[in-house]
CSV table of C-alpha atoms and ligand atoms in Angstrom, one decimal:
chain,number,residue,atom,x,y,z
A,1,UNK,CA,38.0,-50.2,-27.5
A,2,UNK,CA,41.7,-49.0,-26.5
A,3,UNK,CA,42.3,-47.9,-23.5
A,4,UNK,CA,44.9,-45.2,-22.5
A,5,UNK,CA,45.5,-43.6,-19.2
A,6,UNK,CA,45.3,-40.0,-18.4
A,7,UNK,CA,47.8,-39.2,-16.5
A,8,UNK,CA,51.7,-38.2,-16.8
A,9,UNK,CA,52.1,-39.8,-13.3
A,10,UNK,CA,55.2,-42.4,-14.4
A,11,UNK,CA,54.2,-44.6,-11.5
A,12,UNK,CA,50.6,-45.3,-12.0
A,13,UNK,CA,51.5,-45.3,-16.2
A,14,UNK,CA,53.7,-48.4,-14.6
A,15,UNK,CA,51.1,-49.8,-12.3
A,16,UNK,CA,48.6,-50.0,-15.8
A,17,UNK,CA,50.9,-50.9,-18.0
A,18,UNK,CA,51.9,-54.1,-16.3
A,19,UNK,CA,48.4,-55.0,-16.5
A,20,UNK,CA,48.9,-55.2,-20.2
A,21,UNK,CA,45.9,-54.2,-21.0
A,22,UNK,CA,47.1,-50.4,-21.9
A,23,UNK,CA,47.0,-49.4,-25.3
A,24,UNK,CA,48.9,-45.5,-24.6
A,25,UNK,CA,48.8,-42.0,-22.7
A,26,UNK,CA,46.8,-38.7,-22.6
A,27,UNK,CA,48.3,-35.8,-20.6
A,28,UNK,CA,47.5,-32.5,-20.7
A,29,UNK,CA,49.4,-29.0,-19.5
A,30,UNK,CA,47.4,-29.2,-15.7
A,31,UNK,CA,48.5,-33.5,-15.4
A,32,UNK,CA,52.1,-32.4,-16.1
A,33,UNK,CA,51.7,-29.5,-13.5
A,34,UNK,CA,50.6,-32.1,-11.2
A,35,UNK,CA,53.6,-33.8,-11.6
A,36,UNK,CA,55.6,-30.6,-11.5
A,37,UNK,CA,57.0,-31.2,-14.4
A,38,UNK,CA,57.5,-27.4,-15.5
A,39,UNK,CA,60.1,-26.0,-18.3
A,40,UNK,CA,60.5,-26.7,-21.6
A,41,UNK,CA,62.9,-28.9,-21.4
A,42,UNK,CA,62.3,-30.9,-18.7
A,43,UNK,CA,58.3,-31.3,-20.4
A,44,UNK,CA,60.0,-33.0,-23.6
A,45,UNK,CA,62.1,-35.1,-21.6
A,46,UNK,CA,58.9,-36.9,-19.5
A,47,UNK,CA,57.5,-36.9,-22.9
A,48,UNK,CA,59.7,-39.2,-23.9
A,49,UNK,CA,60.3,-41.1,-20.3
A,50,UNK,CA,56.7,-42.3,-21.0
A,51,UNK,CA,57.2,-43.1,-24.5
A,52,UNK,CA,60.1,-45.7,-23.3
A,53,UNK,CA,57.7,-46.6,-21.0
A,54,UNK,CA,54.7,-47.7,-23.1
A,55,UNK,CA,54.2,-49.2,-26.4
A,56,UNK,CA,51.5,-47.0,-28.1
A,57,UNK,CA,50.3,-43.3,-28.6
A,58,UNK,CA,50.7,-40.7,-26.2
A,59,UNK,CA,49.4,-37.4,-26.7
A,60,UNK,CA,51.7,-34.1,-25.8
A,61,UNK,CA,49.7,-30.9,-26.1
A,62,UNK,CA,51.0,-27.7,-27.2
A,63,UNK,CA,50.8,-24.8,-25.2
A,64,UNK,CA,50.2,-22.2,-28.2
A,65,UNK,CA,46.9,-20.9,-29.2
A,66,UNK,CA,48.0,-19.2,-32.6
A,67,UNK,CA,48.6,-21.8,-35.7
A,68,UNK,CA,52.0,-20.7,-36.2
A,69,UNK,CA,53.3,-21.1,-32.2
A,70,UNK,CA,50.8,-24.8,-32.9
A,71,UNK,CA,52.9,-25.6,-35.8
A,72,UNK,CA,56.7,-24.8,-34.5
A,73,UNK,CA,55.6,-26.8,-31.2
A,74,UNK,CA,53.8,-29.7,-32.5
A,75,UNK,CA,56.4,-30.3,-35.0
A,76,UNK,CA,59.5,-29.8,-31.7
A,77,UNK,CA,56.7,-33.0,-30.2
A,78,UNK,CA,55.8,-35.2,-33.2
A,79,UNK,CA,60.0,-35.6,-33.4
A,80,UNK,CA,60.5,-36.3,-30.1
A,81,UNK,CA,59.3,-40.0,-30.9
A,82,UNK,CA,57.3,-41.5,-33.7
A,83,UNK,CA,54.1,-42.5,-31.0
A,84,UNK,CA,53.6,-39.1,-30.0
A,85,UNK,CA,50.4,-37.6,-31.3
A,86,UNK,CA,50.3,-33.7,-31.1
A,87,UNK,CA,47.3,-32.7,-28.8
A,88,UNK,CA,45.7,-29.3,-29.9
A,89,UNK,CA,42.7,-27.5,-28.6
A,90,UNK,CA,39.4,-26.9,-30.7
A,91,UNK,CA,39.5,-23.7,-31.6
A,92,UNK,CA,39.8,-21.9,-34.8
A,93,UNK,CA,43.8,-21.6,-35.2
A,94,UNK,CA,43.5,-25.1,-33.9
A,95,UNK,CA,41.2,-26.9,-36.5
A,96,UNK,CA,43.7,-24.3,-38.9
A,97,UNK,CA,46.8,-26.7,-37.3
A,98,UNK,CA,45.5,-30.0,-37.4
A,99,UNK,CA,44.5,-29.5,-41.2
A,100,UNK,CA,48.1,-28.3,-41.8
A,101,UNK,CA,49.1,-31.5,-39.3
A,102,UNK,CA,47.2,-34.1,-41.2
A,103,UNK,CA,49.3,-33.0,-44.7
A,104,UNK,CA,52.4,-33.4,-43.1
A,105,UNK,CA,51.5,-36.8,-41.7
A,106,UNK,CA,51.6,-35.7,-38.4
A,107,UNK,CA,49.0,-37.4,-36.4
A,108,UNK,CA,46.6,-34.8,-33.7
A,109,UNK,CA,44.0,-35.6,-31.1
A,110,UNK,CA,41.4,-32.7,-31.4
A,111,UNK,CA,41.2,-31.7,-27.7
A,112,UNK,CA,38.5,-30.0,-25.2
A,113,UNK,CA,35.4,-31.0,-27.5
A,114,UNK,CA,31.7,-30.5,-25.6
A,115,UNK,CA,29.4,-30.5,-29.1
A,116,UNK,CA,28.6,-32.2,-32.3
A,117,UNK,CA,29.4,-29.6,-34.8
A,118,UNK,CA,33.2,-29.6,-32.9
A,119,UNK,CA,33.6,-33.1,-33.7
A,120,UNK,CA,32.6,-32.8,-37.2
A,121,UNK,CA,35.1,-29.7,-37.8
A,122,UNK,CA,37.9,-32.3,-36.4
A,123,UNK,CA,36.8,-34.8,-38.5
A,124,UNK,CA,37.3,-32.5,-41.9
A,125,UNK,CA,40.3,-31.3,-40.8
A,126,UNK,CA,41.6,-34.8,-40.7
A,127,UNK,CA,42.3,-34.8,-36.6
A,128,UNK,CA,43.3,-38.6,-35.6
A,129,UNK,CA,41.5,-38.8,-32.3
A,130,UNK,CA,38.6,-36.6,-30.9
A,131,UNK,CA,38.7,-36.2,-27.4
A,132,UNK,CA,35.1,-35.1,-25.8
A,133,UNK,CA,35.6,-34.7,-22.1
A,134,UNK,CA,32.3,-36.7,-20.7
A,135,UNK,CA,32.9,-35.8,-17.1
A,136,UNK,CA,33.0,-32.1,-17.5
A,137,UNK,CA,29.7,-31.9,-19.1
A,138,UNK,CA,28.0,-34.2,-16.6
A,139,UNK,CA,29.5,-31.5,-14.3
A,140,UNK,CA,27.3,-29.1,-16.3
A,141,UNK,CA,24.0,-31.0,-15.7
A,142,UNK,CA,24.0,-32.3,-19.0
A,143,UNK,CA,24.5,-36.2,-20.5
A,144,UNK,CA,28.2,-36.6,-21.8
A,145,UNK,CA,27.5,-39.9,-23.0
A,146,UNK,CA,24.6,-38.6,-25.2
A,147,UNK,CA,28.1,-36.7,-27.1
A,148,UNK,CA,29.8,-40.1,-27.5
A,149,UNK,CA,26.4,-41.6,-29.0
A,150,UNK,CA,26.0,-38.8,-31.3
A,151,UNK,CA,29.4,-38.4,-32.5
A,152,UNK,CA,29.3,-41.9,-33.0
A,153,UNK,CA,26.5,-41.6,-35.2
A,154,UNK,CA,27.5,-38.7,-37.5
A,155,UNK,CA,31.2,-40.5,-37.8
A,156,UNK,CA,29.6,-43.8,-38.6
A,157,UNK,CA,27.0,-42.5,-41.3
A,158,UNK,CA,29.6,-39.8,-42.6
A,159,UNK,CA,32.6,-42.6,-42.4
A,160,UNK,CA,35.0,-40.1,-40.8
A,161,UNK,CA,38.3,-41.9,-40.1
A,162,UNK,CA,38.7,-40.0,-36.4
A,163,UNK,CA,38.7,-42.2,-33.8
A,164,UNK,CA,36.6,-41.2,-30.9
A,165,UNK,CA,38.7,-40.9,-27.3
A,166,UNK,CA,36.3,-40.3,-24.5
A,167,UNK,CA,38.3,-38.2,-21.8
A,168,UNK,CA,37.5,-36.8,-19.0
A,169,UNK,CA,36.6,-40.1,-17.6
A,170,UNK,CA,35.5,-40.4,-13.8
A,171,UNK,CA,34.9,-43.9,-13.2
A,172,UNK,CA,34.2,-47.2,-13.9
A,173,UNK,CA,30.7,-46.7,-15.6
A,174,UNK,CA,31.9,-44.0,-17.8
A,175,UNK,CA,34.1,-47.0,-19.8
A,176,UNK,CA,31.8,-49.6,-19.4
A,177,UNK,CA,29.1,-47.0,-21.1
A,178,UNK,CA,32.0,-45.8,-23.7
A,179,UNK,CA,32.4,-48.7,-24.7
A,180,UNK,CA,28.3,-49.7,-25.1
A,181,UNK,CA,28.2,-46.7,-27.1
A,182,UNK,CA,30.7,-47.0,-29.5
A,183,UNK,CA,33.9,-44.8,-28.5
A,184,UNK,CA,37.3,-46.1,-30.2
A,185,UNK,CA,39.4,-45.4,-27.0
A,186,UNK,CA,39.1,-44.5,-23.3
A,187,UNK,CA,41.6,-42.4,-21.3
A,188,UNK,CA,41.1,-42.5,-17.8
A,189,UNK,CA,42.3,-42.1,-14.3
A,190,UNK,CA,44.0,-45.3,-13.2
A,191,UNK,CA,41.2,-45.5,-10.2
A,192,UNK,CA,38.3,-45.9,-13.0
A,193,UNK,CA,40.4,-48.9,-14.3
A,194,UNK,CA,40.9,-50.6,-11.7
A,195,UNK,CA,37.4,-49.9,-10.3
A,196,UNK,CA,36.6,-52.2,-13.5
A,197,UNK,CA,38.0,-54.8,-11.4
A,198,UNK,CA,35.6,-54.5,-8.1
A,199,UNK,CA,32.8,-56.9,-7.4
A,200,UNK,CA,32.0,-58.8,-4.2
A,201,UNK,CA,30.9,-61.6,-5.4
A,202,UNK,CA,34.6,-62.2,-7.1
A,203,UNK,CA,35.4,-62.1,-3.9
A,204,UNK,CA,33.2,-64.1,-1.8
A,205,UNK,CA,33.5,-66.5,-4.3
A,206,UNK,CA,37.7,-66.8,-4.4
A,207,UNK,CA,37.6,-66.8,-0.6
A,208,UNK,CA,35.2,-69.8,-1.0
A,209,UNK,CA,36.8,-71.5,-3.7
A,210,UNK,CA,40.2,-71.4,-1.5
A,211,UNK,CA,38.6,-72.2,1.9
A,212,UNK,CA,37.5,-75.6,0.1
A,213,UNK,CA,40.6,-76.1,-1.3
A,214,UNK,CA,42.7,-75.7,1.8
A,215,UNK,CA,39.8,-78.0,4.1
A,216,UNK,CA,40.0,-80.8,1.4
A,217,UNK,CA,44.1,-80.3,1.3
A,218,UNK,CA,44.6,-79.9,4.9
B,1,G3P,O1,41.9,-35.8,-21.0
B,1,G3P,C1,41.2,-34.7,-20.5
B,1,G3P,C2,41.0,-35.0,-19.0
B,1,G3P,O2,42.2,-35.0,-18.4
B,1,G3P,C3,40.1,-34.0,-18.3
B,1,G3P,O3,39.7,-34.7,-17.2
B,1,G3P,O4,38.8,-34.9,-15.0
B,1,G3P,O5,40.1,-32.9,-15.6
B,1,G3P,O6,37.8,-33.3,-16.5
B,1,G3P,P1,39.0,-33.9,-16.0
């Protein structure tokens, strides 16, 4: 399973790089927002600050919801550098873009999914990566890993080439459960990565192992 972050925060895409255990970037409009990254051109340049940054996909959504404003802006991101992968929502006009994407060799991820019969419209339409968002549907009372197992399913029997990236990731369980259940990638918040780190017992145990070593050294 790869693991991306989500986040266009160039310091904490940094911090989890360095761990070398990061395999690219998710952002979205509200992350770059956060950063106040605002304007078209200053967008496209951080674009490509965190392609320098990491080796490995990062996804740049458009901003359009009609197929031709899809189209004109995912082609302005897919040349900004070759890792970018055009992120476009799942509606119609959407599916409509990836399909017209995927014969120009221009790779999507298939963005905002919550059902089955979304990920299976990607899939056709050739998307790259699917991203179901887990934590907004446990926010609706319902089981957003149940989405990762089924989608998992349908691509596996079917033998859909879209990769499955679980977004929407809250913490540390959410990957360890992604990952169980057979998503291709992760993108998370860099607190649910490092979360993967925690256990007292690592701890207790270090503190122990250098107590000894520093009594029998002393
Ligand atoms: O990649 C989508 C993700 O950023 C959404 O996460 O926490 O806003 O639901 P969240």
């Amino acid at each position: 399973m790869k693991f991306f972050i989500d986040t266009a925060n160039l310091d904490q895409i940094r911090e989890a790089n360095e761990l070398g255990i990061l395999d690219g970037v998710t952002t979205n409009p509200s992350l770059m927002a956060k950063e106040g990254i605002t304007g078209q051109e200053n967008i496209l340049k951080h674009y490509q600050n965190i392609c320098n940054i990491v080796d490995g996909d990062v996804s740049a959504e458009v901003i359009s919801t009609d197929f031709k404003g899809m189209v004109e802006e995912g082609e302005r991101l897919a040349a900004l550098h070759s890792n970018i992968v055009v992120k476009v929502p799942m509606i119609v006009d959407g599916i409509k873009a990836i399909s017209y994407f995927t014969e120009k060799g221009i790779r999507t991820n298939c963005t905002l999914v919550f059902s089955p019969g979304q990920a299976i419209l990607a899939a056709k339409a050739g998307a790259t990566y699917l991203s179901p968002f887990i934590g907004r549907i446990d926010d609706s009372s319902w089981d957003g890993m149940e989405l990762i197992q089924q989608v998992a399913e349908i691509y596996a029997v079917q033998g859909y080439e879209t990769q499955i990236l679980a977004a929407s990731i809250r913490n540390p369980l959410h990957i360890v459960k992604c990952a169980q259940y057979g998503a291709d990638v992760v993108t998370c918040p860099l607190s649910a990565i490092m979360g993967l780190f925690k256990h007292p017992l690592t701890d207790i145990g270090l503190a122990q192992f250098l107590a000894d070593y520093n009594k029998a050294n002393a």
